Short mmCIF file of C-alpha atoms and ligand atoms in Angstrom, two decimals:
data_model
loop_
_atom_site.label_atom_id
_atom_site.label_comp_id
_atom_site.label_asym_id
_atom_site.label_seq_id
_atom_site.Cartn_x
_atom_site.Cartn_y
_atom_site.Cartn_z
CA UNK A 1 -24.60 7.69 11.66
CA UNK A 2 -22.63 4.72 9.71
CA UNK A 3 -24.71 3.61 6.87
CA UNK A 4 -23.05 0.29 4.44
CA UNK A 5 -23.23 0.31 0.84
CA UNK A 6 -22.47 -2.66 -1.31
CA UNK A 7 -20.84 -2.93 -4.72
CA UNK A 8 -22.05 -5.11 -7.52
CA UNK A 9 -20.73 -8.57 -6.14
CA UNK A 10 -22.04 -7.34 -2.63
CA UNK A 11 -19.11 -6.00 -1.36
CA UNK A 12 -18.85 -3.57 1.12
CA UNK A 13 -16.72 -0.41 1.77
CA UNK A 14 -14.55 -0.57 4.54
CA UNK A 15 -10.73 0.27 4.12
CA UNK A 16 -9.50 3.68 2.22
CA UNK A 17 -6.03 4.11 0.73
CA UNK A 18 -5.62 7.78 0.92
CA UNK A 19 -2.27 8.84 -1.11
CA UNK A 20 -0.72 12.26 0.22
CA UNK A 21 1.64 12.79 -2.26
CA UNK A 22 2.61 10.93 -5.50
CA UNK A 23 6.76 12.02 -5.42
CA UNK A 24 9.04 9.83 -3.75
CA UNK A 25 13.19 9.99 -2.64
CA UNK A 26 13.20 6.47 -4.07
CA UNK A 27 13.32 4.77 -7.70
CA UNK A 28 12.13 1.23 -6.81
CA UNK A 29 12.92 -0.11 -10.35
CA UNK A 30 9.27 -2.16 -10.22
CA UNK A 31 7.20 0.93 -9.14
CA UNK A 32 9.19 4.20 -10.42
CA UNK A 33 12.07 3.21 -12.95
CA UNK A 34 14.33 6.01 -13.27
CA UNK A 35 13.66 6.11 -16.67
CA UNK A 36 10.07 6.97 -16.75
CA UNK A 37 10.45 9.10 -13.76
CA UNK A 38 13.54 11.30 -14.02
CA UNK A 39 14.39 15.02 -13.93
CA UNK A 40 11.93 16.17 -16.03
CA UNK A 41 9.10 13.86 -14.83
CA UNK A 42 5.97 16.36 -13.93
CA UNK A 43 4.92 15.60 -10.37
CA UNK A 44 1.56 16.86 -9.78
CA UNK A 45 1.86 20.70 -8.35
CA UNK A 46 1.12 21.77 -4.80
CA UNK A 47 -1.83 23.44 -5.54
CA UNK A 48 -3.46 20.28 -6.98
CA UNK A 49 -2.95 18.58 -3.65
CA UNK A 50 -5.93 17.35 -1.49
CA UNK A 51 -5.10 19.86 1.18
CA UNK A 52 -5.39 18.38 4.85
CA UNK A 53 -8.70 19.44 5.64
CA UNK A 54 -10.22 18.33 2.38
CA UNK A 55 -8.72 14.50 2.77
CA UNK A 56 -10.10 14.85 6.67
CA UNK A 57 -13.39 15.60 5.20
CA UNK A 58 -13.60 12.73 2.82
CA UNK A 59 -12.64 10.69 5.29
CA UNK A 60 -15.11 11.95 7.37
CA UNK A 61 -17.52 10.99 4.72
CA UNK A 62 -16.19 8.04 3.93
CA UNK A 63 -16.47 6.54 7.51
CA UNK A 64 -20.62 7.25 7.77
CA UNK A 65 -20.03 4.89 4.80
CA UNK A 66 -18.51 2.43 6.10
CA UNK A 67 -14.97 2.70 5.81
CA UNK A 68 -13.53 1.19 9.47
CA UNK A 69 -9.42 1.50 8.30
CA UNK A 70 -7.09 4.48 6.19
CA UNK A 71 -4.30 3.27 5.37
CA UNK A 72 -1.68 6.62 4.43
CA UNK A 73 0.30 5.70 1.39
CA UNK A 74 1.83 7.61 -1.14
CA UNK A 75 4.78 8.31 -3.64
CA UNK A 76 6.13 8.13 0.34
CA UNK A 77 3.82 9.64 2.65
CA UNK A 78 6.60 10.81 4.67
CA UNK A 79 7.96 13.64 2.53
CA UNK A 80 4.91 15.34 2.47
CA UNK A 81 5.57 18.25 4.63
CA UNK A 82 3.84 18.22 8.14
CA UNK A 83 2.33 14.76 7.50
CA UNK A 84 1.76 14.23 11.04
CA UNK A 85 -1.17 16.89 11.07
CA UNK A 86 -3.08 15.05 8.94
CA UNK A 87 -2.69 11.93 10.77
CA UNK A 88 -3.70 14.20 14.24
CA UNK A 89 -6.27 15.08 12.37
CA UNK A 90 -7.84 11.92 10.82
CA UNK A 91 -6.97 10.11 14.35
CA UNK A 92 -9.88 12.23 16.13
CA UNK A 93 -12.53 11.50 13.31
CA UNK A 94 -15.60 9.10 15.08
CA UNK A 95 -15.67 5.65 14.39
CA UNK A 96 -12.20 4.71 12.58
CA UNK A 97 -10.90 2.34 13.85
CA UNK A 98 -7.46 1.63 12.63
CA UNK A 99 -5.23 4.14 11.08
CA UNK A 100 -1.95 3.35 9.48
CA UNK A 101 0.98 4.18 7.09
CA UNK A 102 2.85 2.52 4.39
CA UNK A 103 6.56 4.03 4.46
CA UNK A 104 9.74 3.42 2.71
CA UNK A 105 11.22 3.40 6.05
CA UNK A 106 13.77 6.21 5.08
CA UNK A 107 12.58 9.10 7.05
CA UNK A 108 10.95 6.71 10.26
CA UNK A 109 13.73 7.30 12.55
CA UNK A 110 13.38 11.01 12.11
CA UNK A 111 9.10 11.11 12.38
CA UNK A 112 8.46 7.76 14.10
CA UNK A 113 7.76 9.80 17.56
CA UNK A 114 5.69 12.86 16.08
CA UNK A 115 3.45 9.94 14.34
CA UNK A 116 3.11 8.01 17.06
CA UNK A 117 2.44 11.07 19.70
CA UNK A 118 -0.33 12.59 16.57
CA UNK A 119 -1.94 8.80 16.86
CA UNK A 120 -0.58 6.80 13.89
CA UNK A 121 -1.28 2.75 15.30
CA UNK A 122 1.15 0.89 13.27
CA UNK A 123 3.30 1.16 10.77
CA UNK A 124 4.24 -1.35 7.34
CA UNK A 125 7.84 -0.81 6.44
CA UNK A 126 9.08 -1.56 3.07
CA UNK A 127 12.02 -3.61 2.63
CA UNK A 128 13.19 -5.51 -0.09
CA UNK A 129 16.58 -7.23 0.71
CA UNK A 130 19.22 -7.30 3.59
CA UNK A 131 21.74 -7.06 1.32
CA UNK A 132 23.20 -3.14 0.70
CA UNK A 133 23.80 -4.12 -2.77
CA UNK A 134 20.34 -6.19 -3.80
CA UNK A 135 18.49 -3.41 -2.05
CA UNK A 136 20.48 -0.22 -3.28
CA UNK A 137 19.95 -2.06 -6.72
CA UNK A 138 16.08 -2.47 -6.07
CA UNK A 139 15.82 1.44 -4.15
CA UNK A 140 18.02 2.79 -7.21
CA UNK A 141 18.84 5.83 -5.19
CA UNK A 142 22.17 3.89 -3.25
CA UNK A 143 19.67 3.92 -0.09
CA UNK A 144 21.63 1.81 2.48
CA UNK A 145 19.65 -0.73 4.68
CA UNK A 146 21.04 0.47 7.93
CA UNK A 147 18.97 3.29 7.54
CA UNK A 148 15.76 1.77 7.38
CA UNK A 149 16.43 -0.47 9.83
CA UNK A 150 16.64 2.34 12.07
CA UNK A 151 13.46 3.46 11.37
CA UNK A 152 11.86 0.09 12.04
CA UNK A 153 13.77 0.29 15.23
CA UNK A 154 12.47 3.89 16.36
CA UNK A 155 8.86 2.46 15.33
CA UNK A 156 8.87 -0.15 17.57
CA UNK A 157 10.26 1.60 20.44
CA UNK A 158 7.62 4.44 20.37
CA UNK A 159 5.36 1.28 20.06
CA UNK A 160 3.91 1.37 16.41
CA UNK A 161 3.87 -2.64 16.43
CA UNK A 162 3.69 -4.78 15.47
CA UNK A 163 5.12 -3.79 12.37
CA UNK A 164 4.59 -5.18 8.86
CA UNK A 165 7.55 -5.56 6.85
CA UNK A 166 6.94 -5.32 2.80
CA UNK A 167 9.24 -7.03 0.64
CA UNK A 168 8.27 -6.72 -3.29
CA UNK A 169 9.40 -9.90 -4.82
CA UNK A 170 11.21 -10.24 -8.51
CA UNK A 171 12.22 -13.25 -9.85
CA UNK A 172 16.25 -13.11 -9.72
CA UNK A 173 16.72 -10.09 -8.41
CA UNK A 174 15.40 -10.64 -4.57
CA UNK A 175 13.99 -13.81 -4.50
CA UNK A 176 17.66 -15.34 -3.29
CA UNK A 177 17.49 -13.16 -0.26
CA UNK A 178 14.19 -14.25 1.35
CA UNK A 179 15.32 -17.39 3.45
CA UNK A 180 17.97 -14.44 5.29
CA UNK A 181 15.31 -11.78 5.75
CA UNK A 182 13.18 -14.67 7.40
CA UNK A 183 16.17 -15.43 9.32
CA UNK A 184 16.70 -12.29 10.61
CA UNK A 185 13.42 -11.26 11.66
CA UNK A 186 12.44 -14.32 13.15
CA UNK A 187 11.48 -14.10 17.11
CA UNK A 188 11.80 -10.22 16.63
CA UNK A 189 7.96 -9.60 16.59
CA UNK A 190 7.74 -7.65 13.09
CA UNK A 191 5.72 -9.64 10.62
CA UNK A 192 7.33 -10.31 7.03
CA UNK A 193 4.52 -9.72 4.33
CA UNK A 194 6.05 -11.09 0.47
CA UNK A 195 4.27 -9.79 -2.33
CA UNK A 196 4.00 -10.91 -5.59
CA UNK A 197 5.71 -8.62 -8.35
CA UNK A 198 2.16 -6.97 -9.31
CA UNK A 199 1.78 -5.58 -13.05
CA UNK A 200 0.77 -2.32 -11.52
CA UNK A 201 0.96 0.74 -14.04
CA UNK A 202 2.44 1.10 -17.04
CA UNK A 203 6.11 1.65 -16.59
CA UNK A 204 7.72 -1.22 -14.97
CA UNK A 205 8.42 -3.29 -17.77
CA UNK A 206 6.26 -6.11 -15.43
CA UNK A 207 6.70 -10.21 -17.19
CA UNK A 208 4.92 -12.69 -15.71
CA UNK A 209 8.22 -14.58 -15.88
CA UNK A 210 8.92 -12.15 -12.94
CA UNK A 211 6.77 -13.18 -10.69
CA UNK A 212 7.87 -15.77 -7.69
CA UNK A 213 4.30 -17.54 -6.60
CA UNK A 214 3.54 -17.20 -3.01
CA UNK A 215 3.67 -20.82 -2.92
CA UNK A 216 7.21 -21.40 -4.24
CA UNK A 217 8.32 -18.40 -1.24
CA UNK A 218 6.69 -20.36 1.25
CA UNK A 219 7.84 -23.73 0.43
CA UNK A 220 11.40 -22.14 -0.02
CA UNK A 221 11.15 -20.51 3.62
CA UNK A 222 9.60 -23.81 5.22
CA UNK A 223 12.28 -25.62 4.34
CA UNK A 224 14.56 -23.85 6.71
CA UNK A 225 12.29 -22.30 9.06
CA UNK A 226 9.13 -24.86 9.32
CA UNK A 227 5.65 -22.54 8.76
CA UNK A 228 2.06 -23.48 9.22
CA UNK A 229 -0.96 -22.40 7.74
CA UNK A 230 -2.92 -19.92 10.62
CA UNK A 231 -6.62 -18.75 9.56
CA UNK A 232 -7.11 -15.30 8.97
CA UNK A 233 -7.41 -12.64 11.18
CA UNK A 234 -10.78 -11.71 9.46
CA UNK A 235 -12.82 -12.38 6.20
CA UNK A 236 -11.08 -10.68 3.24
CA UNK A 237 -7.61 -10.55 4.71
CA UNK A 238 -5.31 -9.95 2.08
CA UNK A 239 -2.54 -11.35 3.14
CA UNK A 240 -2.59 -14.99 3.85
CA UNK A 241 -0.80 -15.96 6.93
CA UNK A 242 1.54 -18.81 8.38
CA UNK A 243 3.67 -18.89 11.54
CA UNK A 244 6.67 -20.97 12.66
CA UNK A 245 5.91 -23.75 14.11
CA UNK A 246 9.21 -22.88 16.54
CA UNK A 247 7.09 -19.90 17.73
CA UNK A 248 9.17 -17.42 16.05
CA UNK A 249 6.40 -15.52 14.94
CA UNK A 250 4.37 -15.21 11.97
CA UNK A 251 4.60 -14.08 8.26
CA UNK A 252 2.54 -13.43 5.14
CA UNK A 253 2.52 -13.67 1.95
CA UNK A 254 0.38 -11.17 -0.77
CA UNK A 255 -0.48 -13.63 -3.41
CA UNK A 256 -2.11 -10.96 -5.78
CA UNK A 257 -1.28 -12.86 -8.65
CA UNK A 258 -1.42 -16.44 -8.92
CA UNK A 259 -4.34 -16.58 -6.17
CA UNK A 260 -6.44 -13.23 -6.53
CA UNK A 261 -8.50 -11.62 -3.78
CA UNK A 262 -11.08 -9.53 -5.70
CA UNK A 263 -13.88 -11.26 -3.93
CA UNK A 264 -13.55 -9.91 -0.92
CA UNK A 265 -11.99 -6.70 -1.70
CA UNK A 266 -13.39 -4.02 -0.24
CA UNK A 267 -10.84 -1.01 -0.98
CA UNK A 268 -11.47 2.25 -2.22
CA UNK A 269 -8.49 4.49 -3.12
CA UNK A 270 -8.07 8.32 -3.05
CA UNK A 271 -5.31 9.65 -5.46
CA UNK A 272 -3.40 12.94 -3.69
CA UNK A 273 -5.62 15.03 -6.39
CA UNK A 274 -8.30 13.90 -4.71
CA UNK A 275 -9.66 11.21 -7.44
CA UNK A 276 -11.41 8.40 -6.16
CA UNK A 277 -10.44 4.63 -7.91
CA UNK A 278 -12.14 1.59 -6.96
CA UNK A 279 -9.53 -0.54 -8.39
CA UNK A 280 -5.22 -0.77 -7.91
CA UNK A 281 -5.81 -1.49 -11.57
CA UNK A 282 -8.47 1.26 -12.89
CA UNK A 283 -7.54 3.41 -15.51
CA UNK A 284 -10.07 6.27 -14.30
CA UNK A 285 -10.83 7.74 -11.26
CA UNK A 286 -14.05 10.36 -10.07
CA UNK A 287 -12.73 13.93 -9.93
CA UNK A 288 -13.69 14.36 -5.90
CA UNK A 289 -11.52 17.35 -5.42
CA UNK A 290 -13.78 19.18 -8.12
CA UNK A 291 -16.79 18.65 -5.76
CA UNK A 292 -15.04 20.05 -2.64
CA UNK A 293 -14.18 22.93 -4.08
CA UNK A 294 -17.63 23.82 -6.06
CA UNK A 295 -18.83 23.83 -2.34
CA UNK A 296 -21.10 20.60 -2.37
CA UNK A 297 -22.64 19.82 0.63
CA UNK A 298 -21.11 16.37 2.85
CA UNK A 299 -24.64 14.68 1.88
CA UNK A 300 -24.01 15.27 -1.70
CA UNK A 301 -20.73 14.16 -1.89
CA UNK A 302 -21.74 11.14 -0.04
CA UNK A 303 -24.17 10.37 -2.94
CA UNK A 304 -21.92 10.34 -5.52
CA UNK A 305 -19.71 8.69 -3.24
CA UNK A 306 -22.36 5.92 -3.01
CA UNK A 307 -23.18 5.85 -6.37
CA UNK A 308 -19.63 5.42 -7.49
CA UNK A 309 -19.60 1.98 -4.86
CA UNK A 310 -22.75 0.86 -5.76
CA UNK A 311 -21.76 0.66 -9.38
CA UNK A 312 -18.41 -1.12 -8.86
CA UNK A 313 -17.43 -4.21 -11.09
CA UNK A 314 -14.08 -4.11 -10.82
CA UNK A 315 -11.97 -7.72 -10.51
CA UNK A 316 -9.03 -7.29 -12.66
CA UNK A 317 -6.86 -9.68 -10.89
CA UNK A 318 -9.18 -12.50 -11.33
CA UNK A 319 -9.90 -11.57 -14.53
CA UNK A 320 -5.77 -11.15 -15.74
CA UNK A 321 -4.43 -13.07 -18.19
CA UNK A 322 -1.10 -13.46 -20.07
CA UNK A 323 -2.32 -10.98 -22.76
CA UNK A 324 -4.52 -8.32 -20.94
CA UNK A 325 -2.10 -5.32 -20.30
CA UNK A 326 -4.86 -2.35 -19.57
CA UNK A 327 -3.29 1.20 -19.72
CA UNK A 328 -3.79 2.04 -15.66
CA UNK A 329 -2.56 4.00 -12.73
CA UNK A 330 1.05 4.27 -11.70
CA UNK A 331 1.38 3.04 -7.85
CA UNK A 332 3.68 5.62 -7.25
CA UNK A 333 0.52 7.98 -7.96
CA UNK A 334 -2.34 5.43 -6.20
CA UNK A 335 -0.20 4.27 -3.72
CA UNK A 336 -0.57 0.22 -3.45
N1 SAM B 1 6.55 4.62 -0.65
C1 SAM B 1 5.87 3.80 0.28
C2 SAM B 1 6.49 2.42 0.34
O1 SAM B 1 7.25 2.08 -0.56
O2 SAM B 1 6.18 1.71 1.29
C3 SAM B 1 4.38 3.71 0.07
C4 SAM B 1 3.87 3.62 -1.35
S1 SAM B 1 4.29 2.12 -2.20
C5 SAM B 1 3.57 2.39 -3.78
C6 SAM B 1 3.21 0.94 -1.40
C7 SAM B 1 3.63 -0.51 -1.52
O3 SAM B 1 3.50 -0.93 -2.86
C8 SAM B 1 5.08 -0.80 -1.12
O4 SAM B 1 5.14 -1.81 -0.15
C9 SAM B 1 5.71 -1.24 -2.42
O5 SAM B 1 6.75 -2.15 -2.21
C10 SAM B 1 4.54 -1.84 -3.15
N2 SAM B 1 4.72 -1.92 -4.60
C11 SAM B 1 5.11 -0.94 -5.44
N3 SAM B 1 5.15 -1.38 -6.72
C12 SAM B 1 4.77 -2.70 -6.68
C13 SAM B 1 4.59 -3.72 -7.67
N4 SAM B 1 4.82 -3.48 -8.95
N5 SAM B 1 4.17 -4.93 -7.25
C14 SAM B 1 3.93 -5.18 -5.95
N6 SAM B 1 4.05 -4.27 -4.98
C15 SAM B 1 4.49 -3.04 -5.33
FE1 SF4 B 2 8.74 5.11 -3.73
FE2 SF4 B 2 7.38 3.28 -2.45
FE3 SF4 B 2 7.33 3.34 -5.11
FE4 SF4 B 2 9.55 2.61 -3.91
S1 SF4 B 2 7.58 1.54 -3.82
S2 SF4 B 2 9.40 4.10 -5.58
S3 SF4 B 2 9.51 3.82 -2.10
S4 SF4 B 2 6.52 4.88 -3.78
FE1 SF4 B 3 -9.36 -5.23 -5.48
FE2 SF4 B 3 -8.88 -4.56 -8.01
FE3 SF4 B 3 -6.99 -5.79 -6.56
FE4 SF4 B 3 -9.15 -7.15 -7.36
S1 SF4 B 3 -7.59 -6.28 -8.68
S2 SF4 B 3 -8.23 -7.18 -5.29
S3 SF4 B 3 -10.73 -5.54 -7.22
S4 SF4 B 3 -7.86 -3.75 -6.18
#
C-alpha cells in the first residue's frame, strides 16, 4: 500500500536519485577537477557499495512512500559492473512509474540495448559542446564527441526517447557553443536541457561570475531559433520549458540558480553507500546501509525513512547568497 508523507513546507516524496557508484572515466572540470580527484583520490571500496538487492529494497520502500520516479545517476552509472541487473530489477518493483538514467553518454552505444531490453524508459545524455576541443577541454579525459553521439544514436534506435540532452553551462568556456548545439538538434526529437553552473560540492572552484542565467541562454537561442514559453508538463517540473515556434521541437533550461525550485522539490537522494540526503546541497546524510545490514525490518526502515522526510527544511538554493559557501557533498558522489 502507497502511503504520502510531507516535509516541513508540505512537500511530498516522489522522485529518488539513487547513485550506483561515485567513480567516473571522466574529469568534468565543474564536477571532478583532476586535481581534487587524481591517482590517489580514495573512491569508496566495493564492499561499501549498496549491493543490488539492498538499493531494490529501498526502493521498494521508498515507493509505499511515495516515490513515483528513480532516476540512476552516479560518478557514471554505466561503469558499474552489470548495471543492467539492477535496472531489471527495480523495473519489476509495483507502482514506479518511470525509471531512468543519467549517463555521460560514453559507454551508451555499448549498453543502450541490454538497458533498454532490462526496462530502462529513457535516457538524459550529457553533453556539453559540439566542439572536440570545448568538450575534450570540459570532459578533461580527450573524450571525443563522436563517441557520445553514438550512444545517443543507439538510445534512440532501441527507443529510449525521447532523450534529454544535459549541457552544464560556464561562462566562457561553453556558453559560445549553445546557439550550434540548438542548431544541431533541432527537428531531431532529443530535448536540449541547459543548466546553470551549480556551486555543487566543494571542489570546483564554482564563482558566481560563472554562471550564464537561463534567461540570457534563452534570449541568446531565440534570437536565431524563435522559442516560446510552453507550461509545464506537471507541478514542480524542474526544468522550465520552451519550444520553437518553427516546430522544431522543444528545449529546457535548469535555472537552479538565479530562479530556484526548492518549493516544489520533492527529491530524496541515495548516496552508493547507501546514505540518504534530502538536499543536492546537504552536508550530511542518514547512514541507511547501517540499518540493512543490522537486519531491520522494511516497516522500520520505513519509519526512519519517514521521520527523516517529515523533518526536512532544506531550501538552500533559495536561501544562497554571494557569501554562503556550506562545506557539502561532491556530485560526483550524490549524483545531480
Ligand atoms: N556521470 C553522469 C553524467 O555526467 O551524466 C551522471 C552523474 S552527473 C553528476 C549528473 C549531472 O550533473 C550531469 O548532467 C552533469 O552535467 C551535472 N553536473 C555535474 N556538476 C555540475 C555542476 N557543478 N553544476 C551543474 N550541473 C552539474
Ligand atoms: Fe563524471 Fe558526470 Fe561528473 Fe562528468 S558530470 S565527472 S561525467 S559524474
Ligand atoms: Fe531541492 Fe535542495 Fe535543490 Fe532546493 S537546493 S531544489 S531543496 S535539492
Amino acid at each position: 500500500m502507497t502511503t504520502s508523507i510531507t516535509d516541513t513546507l508540505h512537500r511530498p516524496l516522489r522522485d529518488l536519485r539513487i547513485s550506483v557508484t561515485d567513480r567516473c572515466n571522466f574529469r568534468c572540470v565543474y564536477c571532478m577537477p583532476k586535481e581534487v580527484f587524481g591517482r590517489d583520490f580514495q573512491f569508496l571500496p566495493p564492499g561499501m557499495l549498496l549491493t543490488f538487492e539492498e538499493i531494490t529494497r529501498l526502493a521498494r520502500i521508498f515507493v509505499a512512500l511515495g516515490v513515483e520516479k528513480v532516476r540512476i545517476t552516479g560518478g557514471e552509472p554505466l561503469v558499474r559492473r552489470d548495471v543492467e541487473k539492477l535496472i531489471a530489477m527495480l523495473s519489476a518493483l509495483d507502482g514506479l512509474h518511470d525509471l531512468t538514467l543519467t549517463t555521460n553518454g560514453s559507454l551508451l552505444a555499448r549498453k543502450a540495448a541490454a538497458l533498454k531490453d532490462a526496462g530502462l524508459r529513457r535516457v538524459t545524455v550529457s553533453l556539453d559542446s559540439l566542439d572536440d576541443a570545448v568538450f575534450k577541454a570540459m570532459n578533461d579525459v580527450d573524450f571525443p564527441v563522436a563517441r557520445v553521439l553514438e550512444g545517443i544514436e543507439a538510445a534512440s534506435a532501441v527507443g529510449l526517447d525521447p532523450i534529454k540532452i544535459n549541457v552544464v553551462v560556464k561562462r566562457g568556456v561553453n556558453d559560445h557553443c549553445l546557439v550550434d548545439m540548438a542548431r544541431y538538434f533541432h527537428g531531431k526529437g532529443h530535448i536540449l536541457r541547459f543548466i546553470e553552473y551549480m556551486d555543487v560540492g566543494a571542489t570546483n572552484g564554482w564563482r558566481l561570475d560563472d554562471v550564464v542565467p537561463a534567461a540570457e541562454i534563452i534570449q541568446k537561442i531565440s534570437a536565431e531559433l524563435p522559442l516560446e514559453a510552453v507550461d509545464p508538463n506537471y507541478s514542480g517540473e524542474v526544468a522550465r520549458r520552451y519550444r520553437y515556434t518553427d516546430g522544431g521541437g522543444e528545449i529546457g533550461v535548469i535555472a537552479s540558480v538565479t530562479q530556484p525550485f526548492c518549493g516544489a522539490c520533492t527529491r530524496a537522494r541515495l548516496s552508493s553507500e547507501g546514505k540518504l540526503y534530502t538536499c543536492l546541497f546537504a552536508s550530511h546524510g542518514h547512514d541507511l546501509r547501517a540499518l540493512l545490514r543490522e537486519d531491520k525490518s522494511d516497516e522500520e526502515i520505513a519509519a526512519v525513512l519517514g521521520t527523516v522526510w517529515n523533518n526536512r527544511r532544506d531550501r538552500y538554493s533559495e536561501l544562497r547568497t554571494k557569501n554562503t559557501k556550506p562545506q557539502h557533498v561532491e556530485m560526483s558522489y550524490i549524483g545531480g
